[in-house]
Coordinates of C-alpha atoms and ligand atoms in Angstrom, one line a residue:
X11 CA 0.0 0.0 0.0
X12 CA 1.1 3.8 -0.4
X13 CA 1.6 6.0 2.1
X14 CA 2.2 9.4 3.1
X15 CA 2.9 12.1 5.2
X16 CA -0.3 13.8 4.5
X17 CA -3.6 13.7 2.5
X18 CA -5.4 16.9 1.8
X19 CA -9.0 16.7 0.5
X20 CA -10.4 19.9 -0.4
X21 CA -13.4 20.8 -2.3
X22 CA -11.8 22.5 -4.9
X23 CA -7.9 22.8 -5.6
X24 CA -6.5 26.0 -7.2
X25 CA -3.3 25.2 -8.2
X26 CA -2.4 28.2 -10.1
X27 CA -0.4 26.4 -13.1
X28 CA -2.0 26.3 -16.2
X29 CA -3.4 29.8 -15.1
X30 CA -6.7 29.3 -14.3
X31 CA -7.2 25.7 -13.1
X32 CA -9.5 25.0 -10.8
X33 CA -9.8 20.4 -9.7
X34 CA -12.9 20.0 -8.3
X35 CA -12.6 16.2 -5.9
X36 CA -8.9 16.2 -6.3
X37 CA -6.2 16.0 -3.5
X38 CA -2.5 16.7 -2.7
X39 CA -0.7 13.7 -1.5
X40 CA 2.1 14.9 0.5
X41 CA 5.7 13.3 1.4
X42 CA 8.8 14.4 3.2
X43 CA 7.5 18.4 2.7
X44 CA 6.6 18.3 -1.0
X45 CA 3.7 17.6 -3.2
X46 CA 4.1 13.7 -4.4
X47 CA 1.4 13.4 -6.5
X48 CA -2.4 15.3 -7.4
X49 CA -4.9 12.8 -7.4
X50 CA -8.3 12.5 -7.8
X51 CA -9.8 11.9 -4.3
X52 CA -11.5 8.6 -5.0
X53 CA -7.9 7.2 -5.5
X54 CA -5.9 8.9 -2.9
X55 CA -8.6 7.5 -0.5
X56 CA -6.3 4.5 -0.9
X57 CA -3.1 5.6 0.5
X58 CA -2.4 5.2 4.1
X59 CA -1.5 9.1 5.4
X60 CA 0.0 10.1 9.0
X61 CA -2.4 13.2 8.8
X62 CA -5.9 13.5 6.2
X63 CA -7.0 16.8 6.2
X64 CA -10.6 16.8 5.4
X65 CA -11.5 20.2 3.9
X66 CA -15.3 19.9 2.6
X67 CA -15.7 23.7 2.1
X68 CA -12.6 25.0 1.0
X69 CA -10.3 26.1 -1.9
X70 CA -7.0 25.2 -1.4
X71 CA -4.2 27.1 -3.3
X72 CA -0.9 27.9 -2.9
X73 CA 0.2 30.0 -0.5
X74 CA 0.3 34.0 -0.8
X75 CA 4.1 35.7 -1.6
X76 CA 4.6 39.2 -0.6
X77 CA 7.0 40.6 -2.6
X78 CA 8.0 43.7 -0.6
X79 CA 7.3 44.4 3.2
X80 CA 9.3 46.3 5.7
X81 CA 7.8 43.4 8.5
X82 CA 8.8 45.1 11.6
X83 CA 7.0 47.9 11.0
X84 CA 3.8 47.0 12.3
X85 CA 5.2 48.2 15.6
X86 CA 4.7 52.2 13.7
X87 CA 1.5 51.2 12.3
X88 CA -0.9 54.4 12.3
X89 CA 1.7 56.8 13.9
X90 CA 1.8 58.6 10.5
X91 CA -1.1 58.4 8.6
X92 CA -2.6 60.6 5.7
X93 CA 0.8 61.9 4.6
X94 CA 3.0 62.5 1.2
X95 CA 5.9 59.9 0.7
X96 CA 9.1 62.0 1.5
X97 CA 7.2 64.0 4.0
X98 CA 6.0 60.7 5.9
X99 CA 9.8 59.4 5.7
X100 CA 11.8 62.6 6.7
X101 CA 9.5 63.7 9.7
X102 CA 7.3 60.7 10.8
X103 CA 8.9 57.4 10.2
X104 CA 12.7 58.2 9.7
X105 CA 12.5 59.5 13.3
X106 CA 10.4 57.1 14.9
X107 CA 12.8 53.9 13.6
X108 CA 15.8 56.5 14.7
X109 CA 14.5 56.2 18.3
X110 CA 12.8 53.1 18.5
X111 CA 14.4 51.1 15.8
X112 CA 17.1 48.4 17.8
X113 CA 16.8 44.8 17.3
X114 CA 14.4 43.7 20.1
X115 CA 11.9 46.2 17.8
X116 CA 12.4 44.4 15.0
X117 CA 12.1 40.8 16.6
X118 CA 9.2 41.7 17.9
X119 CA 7.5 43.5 15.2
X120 CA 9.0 40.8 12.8
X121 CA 6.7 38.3 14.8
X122 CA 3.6 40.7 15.1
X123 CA 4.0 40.6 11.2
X124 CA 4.5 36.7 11.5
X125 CA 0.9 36.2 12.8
X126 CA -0.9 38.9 10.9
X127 CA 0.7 37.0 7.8
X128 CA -0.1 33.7 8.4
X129 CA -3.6 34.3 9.8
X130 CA -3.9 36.3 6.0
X131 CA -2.7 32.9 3.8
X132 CA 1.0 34.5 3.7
X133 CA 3.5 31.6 3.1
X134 CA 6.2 33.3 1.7
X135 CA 7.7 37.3 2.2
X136 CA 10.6 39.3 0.8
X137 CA 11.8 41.7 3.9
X138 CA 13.8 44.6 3.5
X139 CA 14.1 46.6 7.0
X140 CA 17.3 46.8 9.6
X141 CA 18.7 44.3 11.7
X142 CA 18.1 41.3 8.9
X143 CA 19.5 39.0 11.1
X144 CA 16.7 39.2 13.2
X145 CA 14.3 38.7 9.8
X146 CA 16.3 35.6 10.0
X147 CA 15.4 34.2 13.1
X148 CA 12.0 35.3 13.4
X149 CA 11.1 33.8 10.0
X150 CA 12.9 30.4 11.4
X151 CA 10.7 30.5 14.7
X152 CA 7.6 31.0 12.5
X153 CA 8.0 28.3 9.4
X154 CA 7.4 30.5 7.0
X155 CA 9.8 30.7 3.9
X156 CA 11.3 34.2 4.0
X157 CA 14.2 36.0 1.4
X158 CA 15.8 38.6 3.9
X159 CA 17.4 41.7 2.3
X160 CA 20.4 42.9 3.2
X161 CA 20.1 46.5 3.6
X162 CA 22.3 49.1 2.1
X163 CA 22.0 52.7 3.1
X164 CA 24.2 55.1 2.7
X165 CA 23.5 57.0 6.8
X166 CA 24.4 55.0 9.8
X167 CA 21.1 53.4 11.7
X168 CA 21.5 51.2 14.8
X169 CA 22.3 48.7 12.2
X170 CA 25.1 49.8 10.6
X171 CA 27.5 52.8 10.0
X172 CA 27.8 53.1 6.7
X173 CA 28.0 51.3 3.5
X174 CA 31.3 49.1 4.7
X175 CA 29.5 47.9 7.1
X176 CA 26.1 47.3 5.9
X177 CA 27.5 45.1 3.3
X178 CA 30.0 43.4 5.7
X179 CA 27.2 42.5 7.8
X180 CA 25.0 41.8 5.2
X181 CA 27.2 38.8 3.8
X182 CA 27.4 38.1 7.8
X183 CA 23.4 37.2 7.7
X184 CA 23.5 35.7 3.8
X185 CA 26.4 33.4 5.6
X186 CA 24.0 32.9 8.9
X187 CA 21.4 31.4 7.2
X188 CA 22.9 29.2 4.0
X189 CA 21.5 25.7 6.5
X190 CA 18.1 26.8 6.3
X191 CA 16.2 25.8 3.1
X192 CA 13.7 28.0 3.8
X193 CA 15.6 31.2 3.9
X194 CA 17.3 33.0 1.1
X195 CA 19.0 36.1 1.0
X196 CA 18.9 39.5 -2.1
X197 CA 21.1 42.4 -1.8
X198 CA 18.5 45.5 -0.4
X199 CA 20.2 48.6 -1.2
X200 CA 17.1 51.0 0.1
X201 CA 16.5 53.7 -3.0
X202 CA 18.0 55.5 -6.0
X203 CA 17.8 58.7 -3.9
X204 CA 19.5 57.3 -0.5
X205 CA 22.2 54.9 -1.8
X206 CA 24.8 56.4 -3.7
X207 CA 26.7 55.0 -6.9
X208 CA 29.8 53.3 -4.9
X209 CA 27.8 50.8 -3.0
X210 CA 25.6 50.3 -5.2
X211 CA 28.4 48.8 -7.4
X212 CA 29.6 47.0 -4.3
X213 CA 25.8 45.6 -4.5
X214 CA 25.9 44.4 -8.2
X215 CA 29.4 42.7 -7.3
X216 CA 28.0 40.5 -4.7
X217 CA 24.7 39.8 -6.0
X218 CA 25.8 38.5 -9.2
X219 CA 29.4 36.8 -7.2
X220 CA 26.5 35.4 -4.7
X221 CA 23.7 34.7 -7.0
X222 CA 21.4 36.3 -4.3
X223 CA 19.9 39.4 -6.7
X224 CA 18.8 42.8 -5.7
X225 CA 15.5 44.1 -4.1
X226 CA 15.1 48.1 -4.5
X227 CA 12.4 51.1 -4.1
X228 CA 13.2 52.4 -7.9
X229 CA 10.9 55.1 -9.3
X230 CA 7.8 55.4 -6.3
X231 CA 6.6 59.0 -6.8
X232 CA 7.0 61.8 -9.4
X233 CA 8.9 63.7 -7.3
X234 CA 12.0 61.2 -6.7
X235 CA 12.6 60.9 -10.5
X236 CA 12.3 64.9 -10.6
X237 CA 14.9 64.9 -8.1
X238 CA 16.7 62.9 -9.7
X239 CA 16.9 64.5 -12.9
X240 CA 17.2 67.9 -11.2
X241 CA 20.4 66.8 -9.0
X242 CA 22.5 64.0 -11.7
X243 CA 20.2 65.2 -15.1
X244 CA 18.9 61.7 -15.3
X245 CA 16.4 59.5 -14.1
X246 CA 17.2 57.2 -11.5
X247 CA 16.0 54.7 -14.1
X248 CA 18.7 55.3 -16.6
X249 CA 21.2 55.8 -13.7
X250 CA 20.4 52.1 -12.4
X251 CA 21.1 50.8 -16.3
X252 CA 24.4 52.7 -16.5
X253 CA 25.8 51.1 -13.4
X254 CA 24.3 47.7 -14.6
X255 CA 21.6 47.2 -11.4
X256 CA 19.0 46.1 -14.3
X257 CA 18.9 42.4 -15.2
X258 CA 16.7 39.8 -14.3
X259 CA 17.8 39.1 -10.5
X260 CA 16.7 42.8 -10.0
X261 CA 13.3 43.5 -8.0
X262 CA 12.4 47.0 -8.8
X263 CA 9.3 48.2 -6.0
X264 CA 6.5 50.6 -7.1
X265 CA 7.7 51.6 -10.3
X266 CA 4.6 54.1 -10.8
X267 CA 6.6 56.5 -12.8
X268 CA 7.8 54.4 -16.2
X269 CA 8.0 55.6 -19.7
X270 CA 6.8 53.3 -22.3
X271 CA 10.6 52.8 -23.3
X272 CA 12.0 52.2 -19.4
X273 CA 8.6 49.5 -19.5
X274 CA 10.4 47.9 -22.6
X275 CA 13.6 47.8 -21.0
X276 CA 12.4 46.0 -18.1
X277 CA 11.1 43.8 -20.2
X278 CA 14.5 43.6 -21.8
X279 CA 16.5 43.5 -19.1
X280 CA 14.0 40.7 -17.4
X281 CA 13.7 42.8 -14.5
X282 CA 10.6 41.9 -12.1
X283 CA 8.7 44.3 -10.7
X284 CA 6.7 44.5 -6.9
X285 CA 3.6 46.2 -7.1
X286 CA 2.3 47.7 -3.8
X287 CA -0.9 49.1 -5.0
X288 CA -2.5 50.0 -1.5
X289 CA 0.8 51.8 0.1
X290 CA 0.8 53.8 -3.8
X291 CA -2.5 54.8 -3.2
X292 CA -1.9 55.9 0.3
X293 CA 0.7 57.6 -0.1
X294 CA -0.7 59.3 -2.9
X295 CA 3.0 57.8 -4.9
X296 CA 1.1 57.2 -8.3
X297 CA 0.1 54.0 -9.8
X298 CA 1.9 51.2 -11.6
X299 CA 1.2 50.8 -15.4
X300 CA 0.8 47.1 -14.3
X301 CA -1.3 46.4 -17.5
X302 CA 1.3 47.8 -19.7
X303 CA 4.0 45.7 -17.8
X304 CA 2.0 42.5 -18.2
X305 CA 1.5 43.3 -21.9
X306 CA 5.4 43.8 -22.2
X307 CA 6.1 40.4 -20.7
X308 CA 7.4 41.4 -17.2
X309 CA 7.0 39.3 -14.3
X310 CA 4.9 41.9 -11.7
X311 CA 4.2 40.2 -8.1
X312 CA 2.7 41.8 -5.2
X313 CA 3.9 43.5 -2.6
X314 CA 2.2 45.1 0.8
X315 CA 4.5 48.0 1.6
X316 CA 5.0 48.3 5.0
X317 CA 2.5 48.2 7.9
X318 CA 2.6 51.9 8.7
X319 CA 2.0 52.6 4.9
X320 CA -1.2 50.5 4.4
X321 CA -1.7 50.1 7.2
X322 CA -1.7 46.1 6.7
X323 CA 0.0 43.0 5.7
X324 CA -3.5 41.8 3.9
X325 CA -2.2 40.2 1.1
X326 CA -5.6 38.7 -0.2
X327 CA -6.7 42.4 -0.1
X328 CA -4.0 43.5 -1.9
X329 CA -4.5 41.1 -5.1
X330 CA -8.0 42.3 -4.9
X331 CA -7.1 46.0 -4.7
X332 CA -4.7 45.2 -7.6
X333 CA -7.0 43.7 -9.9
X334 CA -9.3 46.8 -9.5
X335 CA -7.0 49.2 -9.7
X336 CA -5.5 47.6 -12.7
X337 CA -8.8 48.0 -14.7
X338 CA -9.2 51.5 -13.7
X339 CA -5.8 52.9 -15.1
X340 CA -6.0 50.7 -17.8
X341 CA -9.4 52.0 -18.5
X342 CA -10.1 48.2 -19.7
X343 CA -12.2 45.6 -17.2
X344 CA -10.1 42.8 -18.8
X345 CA -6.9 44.0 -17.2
X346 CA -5.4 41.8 -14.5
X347 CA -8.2 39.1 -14.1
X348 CA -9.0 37.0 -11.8
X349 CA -6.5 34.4 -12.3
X350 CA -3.6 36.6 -13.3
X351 CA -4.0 38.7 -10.1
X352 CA -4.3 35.4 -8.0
X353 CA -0.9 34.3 -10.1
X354 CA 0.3 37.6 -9.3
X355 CA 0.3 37.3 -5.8
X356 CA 1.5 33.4 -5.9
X357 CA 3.5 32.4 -8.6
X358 CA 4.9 35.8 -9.9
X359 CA 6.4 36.6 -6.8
X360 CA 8.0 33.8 -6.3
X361 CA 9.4 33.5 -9.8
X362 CA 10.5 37.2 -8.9
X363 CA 12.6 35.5 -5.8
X364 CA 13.8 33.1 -7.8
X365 CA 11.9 30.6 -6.0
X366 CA 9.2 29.3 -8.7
X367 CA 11.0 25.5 -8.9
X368 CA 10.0 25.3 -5.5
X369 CA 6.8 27.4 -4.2
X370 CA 4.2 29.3 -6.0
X371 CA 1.9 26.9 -7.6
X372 CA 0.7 23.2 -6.5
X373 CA 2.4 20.2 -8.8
X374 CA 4.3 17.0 -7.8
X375 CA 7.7 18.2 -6.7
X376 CA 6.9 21.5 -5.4
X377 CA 6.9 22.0 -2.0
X378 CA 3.6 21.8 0.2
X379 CA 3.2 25.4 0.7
X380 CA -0.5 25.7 0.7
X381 CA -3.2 27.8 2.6
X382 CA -6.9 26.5 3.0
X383 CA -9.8 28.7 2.3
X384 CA -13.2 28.3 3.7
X385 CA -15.6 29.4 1.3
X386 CA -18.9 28.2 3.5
X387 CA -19.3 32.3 4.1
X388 CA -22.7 34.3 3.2
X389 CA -19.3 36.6 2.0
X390 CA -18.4 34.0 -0.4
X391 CA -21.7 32.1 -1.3
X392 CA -23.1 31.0 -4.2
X393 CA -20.2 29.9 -5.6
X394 CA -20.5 29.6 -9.1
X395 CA -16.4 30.3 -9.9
X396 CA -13.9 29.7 -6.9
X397 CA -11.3 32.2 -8.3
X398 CA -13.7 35.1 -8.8
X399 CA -14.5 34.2 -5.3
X400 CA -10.6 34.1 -3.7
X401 CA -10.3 37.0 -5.8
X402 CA -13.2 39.6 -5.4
X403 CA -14.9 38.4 -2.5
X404 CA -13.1 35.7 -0.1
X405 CA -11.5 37.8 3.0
X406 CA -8.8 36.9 4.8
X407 CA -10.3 35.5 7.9
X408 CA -11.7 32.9 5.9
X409 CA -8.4 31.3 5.9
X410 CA -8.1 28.3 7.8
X411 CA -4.9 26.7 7.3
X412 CA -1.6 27.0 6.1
X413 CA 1.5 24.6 5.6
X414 CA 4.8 25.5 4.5
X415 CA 7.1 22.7 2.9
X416 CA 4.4 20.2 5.0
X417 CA 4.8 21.5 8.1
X418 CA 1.7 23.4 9.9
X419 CA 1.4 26.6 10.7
X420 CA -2.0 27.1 11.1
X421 CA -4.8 24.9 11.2
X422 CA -8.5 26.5 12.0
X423 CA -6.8 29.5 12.2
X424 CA -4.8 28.4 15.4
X425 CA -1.9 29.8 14.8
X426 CA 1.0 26.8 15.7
X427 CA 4.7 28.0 16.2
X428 CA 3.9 31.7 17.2
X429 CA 2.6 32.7 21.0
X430 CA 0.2 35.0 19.8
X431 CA -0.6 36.2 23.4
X432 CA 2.7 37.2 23.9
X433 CA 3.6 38.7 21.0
X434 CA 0.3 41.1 21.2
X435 CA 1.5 42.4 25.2
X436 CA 5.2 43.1 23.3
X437 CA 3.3 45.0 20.9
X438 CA 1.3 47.2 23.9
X439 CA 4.6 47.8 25.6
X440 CA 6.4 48.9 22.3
X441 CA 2.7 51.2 22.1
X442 CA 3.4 52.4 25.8
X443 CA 7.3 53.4 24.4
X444 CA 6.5 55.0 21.4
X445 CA 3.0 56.6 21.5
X446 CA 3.9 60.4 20.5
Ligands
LIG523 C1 16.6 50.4 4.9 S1 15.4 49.7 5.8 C2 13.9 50.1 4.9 C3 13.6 51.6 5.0 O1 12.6 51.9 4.1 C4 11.6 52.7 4.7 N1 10.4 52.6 3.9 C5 9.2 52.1 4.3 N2 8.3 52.2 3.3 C6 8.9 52.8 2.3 C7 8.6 53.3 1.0 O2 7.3 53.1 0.6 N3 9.5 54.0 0.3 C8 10.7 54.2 0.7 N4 11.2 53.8 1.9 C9 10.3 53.1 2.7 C10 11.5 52.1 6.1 O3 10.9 53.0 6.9 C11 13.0 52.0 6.4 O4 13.6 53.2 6.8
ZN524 ZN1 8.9 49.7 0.8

C-alpha cells in the first residue's frame, strides 16, 4: 500500500499552473515536505496518510508571496497616517525607527507581522528593514519561507555605519542562514535617492558573485525621479542601467513612474517588478502601469509595503485592490483578471525570488506550501467560480490553514509556532514606548 505524510481533500484545488485551473474532488498527496502526487480523491482515499486533512468547504491554493514588506513595521502602524511619501519618511517614520528602531523592535515587530501573515494565507515574504539577522530568526521560529534583504543605506542606523558595514554585515546574515532551506538572502540597497553609486556597485558585485539578486524602491513618486533628474540630469531609471543594477535578479518596487521605453527595457532586461498598490494609493505615490507591464512580458508580483504605509499585511486584499486598480488605469475591465491577479500574488512573486522550482503553484515536486480557504461564508456564497470568489470576495479571515514545505502553521486558524498572546503584550509595551 502507499503511504504518506499527508492527504489533503479539499473541495476544490487551485493550483495556479495552467493559469486558471480549478480540480474539483482532487487531492494533494504529501511526502517528506513536498507535493508527491495530485490525485483525484477517490484514488488517494487509498493511501495510508500520518495526517488527512478533510476540507469539505474549502479552496486550497498555494500559499500567498509578498513581494516587498518592511515586516517590523507593524510596531509604527498608524503613527503617520494621511501623509506624502518624503514627508511621511523625513518627519514621521525616519524619526520614529531612529529612536525606537534596535533589534528587540524588530524581533518583535518581525513576529507581530508573523501572525498577521499567516492568519492572512501568507507563506512566503521578501523583507527589506534593519537588523536582517533578526528577519532571520524570526522567520525560522515561525515556518514560514522568507528571502531577507540585506540593507544598504548610505546613513548610519543602529544597524550599521555606513555602506562598509552594511555590506559586511550583510554577507554576515547571507552566511548565517545558508543551513536553512527556507531562507534566502537579495542584496537590499534601500533607494535611488539614499544609496549612492559606490555601494551600489559594491551591490551588483555580490549579487551577481553570490547569486542572491537585488531588491530596491526604484521610481515610487514623481517627485523622486524629478529629483533625480534635477540633482544627476537623469532619471534614477537610466542611472540604475548605467551602473548595470538592471537584469533579471533585479526586483524593482513601485515603479509608478515608467515611460513606455523604461517598460520595454524592463522587459529587456527581465527585471521583475513588486507592485504595492495600496501603500501607492496611500501615499498618494502614483500608480503602476501594471497592464502595460504584463503586456510587455514582465513578471509583476505583489507586494504590501510596509504596515505603517497600508496600514496592513493583507495580502488577499491586496490582489484584490490590484486587480481593481489595474482596470481603472488601464481604463479596460479585462486588465489583470482574476487568475492573473491570483498568479500575481502566488506564482509571480516567487518567480521574482527566484523561487518558482520550489513554491508558488501546486504540482508534484513542489513544495507543500499551501493555505486553506473556507468558502462556507454568506461573503463568499453562491459559488459559481472559486477564483472570482478568492479574488473579489473571499477575506482573509476565511483562511483556515496553512503549511509551508508540510509542516503546519495554522490549522482552523490556530496559529501553531507563534505565542500570539505574547507577541500582542510586546506590541502594547512597544505602544506604551513609542506613542507620541
Ligand atoms: C533600509 S530599511 C527600509 C527603510 O525603508 C523605509 N520605507 C518604508 N516604506 C517605504 C517606502 O514606501 N518607500 C521608501 N522607503 C520606505 C523604512 O521606513 C526603512 O527606513
Ligand atoms: Zn517599501
Amino acid at each position: 500500500m502507499q503511504t504518506a505524510d499527508l492527504l489533503v481533500f479539499p473541495r476544490w484545488l487551485v493550483t495556479v499552473e495552467p493559469s486558471g485551473t480549478v480540480l474539483e474532488r482532487h487531492a494533494l498527496v504529501i511526502r517528506d515536505g513536498r507535493i508527491a502526487q495530485i490525485l483525484p480523491a477517490a484514488e488517494a482515499r487509498g493511501i495510508a496518510a500520518t495526517e488527512v486533512l478533510e476540507l469539505p468547504r474549502h479552496a486550497v491554493m498555494p500559499g500567498l508571496v509578498n513581494l516587498h514588506t518592511h515586516s517590523a513595521m507593524t510596531l509604527l502602524r498608524g503613527i503617520a497616517d494621511d501623509l506624502p511619501l518624503m514627508d511621511w519618511l523625513q518627519n514621521h517614520i525616519w524619526p520614529a525607527e531612529g529612536a525606537h528602531a534596535n533589534r528587540q523592535f524588530c524581533v518583535d515587530g518581525l513576529r507581530l507581522a508573523c501572525c498577521e501573515m499567516i492568519r492572512g494565507g501568507t507563506t512566503a515574504f521578501n523583507d527589506m528593514y534593519f537588523f536582517p539577522d533578526a528577519s532571520a530568526q524570526v522567520a525560522a521560529e515561525s515556518g514560514m519561507r522568507a528571502t531577507i534583504g540585506l540593507i544598504m543605506i548610505d546613513f548610519p542606523t543602529a544597524w550599521a555605519s555606513g555602506p562598509d558595514e552594511y555590506l559586511h554585515k550583510g554577507l554576515e546574515v547571507h552566511d548565517s542562514v545558508r543551513g536553512n532551506p527556507l531562507l534566502r538572502t537579495v542584496f537590499a540597497p534601500h533607494a535611488p535617492y539614499t544609496v549612492s553609486d559606490k555601494p551600489l556597485l559594491e551591490v551588483r558585485k555580490y549579487a551577481t558573485e553570490l547569486g542572491t539578486g537585488i531588491h530596491m524602491h526604484v521610481h515610487e513618486t514623481a517627485g523622486e525621479v524629478e529629483m533625480a533628474v534635477q540633482a544627476g540630469g537623469k532619471r534614477p531609471w537610466q542611472r540604475l542601467k548605467e551602473l548595470e543594477l538592471l537584469g533579471p535578479d533585479f526586483i524593482a518596487v513601485h515603479m509608478t513612474q515608467l515611460s513606455d521605453q523604461e517598460i520595454a527595457e524592463a522587459a529587456e532586461f527581465g527585471v521583475h517588478v513588486a507592485h504595492c498598490p495600496e501603500s501607492n494609493l496611500k501615499l498618494a505615490s502614483g500608480f503602476a502601469p501594471v497592464g502595460k507591464l504584463l503586456a510587455a512580458g514582465v513578471n509583476v508580483g505583489i507586494g504590501t509595503d510596509g504596515a505603517a504605509s497600508n496600514n496592513d499585511l493583507d495580502l488577499l486584499g491586496e490582489l484584490r485592490t490590484a486587480a481593481l486598480l489595474a482596470k481603472a488605469v488601464s481604463g479596460d475591465a479585462r486588465t489583470l483578471a482574476a487568475p492573473q491577479a491570483l498568479h500575481m500574488a502566488t506564482l509571480g512573486g516567487a518567480r521574482a525570488l527566484g523561487i518558482d522550482g520550489i513554491t508558488g503553484s501546486l504540482a508534484p515536486g513542489k513544495s507543500a506550501d499551501f493555505i486553506a480557504v473556507d468558502l462556507s461564508a454568506a461573503a463568499t456564497q453562491p459559488v459559481y467560480n472559486v477564483l472570482s470568489q478568492l479574488a473579489y470576495a473571499a477575506g482573509r479571515d476565511q483562511v483556515t490553514h496553512s503549511y509551508v514545505a508540510g509542516r503546519a502553521l495554522m490549522r482552523e486558524r490556530q496559529l501553531l509556532a507563534l505565542d500570539e498572546a505574547a507577541i500582542l503584550a510586546r506590541a502594547q509595551e512597544w505602544r506604551e514606548k513609542i506613542k507620541p
